[in-house]
C-alpha positions as semicolon CSV with decimal commas, in nm:
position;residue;x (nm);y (nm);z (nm)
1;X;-1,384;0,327;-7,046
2;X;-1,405;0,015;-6,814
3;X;-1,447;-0,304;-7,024
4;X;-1,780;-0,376;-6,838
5;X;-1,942;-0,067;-7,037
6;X;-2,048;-0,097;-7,365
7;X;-2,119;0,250;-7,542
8;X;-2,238;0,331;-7,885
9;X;-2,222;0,638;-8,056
10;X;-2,529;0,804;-8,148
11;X;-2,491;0,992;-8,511
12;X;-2,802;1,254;-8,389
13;X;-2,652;1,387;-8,099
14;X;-2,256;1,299;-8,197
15;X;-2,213;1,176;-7,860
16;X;-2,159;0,796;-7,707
17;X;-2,424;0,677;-7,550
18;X;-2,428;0,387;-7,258
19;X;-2,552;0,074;-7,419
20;X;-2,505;-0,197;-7,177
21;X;-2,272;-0,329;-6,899
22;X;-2,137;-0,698;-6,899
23;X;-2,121;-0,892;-6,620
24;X;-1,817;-0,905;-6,403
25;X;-1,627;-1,229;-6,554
26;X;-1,330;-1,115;-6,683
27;X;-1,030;-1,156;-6,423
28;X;-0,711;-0,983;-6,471
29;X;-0,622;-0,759;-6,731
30;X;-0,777;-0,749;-7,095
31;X;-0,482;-0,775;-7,368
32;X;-0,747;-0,777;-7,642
33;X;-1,017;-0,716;-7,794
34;X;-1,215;-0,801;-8,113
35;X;-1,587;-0,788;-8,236
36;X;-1,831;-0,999;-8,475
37;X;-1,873;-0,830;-8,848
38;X;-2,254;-0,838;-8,721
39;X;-2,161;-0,717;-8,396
40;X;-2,337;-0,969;-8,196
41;X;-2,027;-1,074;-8,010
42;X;-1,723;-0,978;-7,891
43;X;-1,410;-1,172;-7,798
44;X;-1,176;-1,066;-7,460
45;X;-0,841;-1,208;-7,403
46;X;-0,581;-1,183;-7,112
47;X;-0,259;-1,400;-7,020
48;X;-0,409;-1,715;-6,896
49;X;-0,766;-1,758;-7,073
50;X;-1,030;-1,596;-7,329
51;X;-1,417;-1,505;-7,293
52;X;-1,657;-1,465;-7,586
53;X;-1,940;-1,256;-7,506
54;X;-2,288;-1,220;-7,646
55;X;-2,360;-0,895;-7,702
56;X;-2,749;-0,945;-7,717
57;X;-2,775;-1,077;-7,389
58;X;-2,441;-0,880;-7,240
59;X;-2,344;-1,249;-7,068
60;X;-2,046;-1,504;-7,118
61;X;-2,090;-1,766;-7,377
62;X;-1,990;-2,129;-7,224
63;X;-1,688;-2,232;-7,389
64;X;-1,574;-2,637;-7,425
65;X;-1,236;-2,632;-7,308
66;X;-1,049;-3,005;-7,442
C-alpha cells in the first residue's frame, strides 16, 4: 500500500476499503509510522525530517521548526 492511501477495513464486507489519499508531501522514504488514540492524526518520519498529518482533512499540519 503506497503511504498516500489511507484504507479502512470495513467489518460488513471484511474487506479494506479506500478512505482517502494524502497529498504528495512526504519526500524520501517513510521509516515510520504512528497514529492518534482518536485517530485523527498520524505521524510520518524519514532520515532528515517528520510530517504530522490530519487525518480529517488528509493535509500536512504546519510544524514550528526552532
Amino acid at each position: 500500500m503506497p503511504f498516500s492511501s489511507l484504507q479502512a477495513f470495513s467489518s460488513s464486507t471484511q474487506h479494506y476499503q479506500l478512505a482517502g489519499r494524502l497529498s504528495r508531501e512526504a519526500n524520501g522514504a517513510i521509516n515510520c509510522l504512528t497514529i492518534n488514540d482518536q485517530g485523527t492524526f498520524l505521524t510520518s518520519g524519514g532520515k532528515h525530517n517528520m510530517k504530522l498529518w490530519d487525518l480529517n482533512r488528509l493535509t500536512a499540519v504546519p510544524l514550528l521548526v526552532r
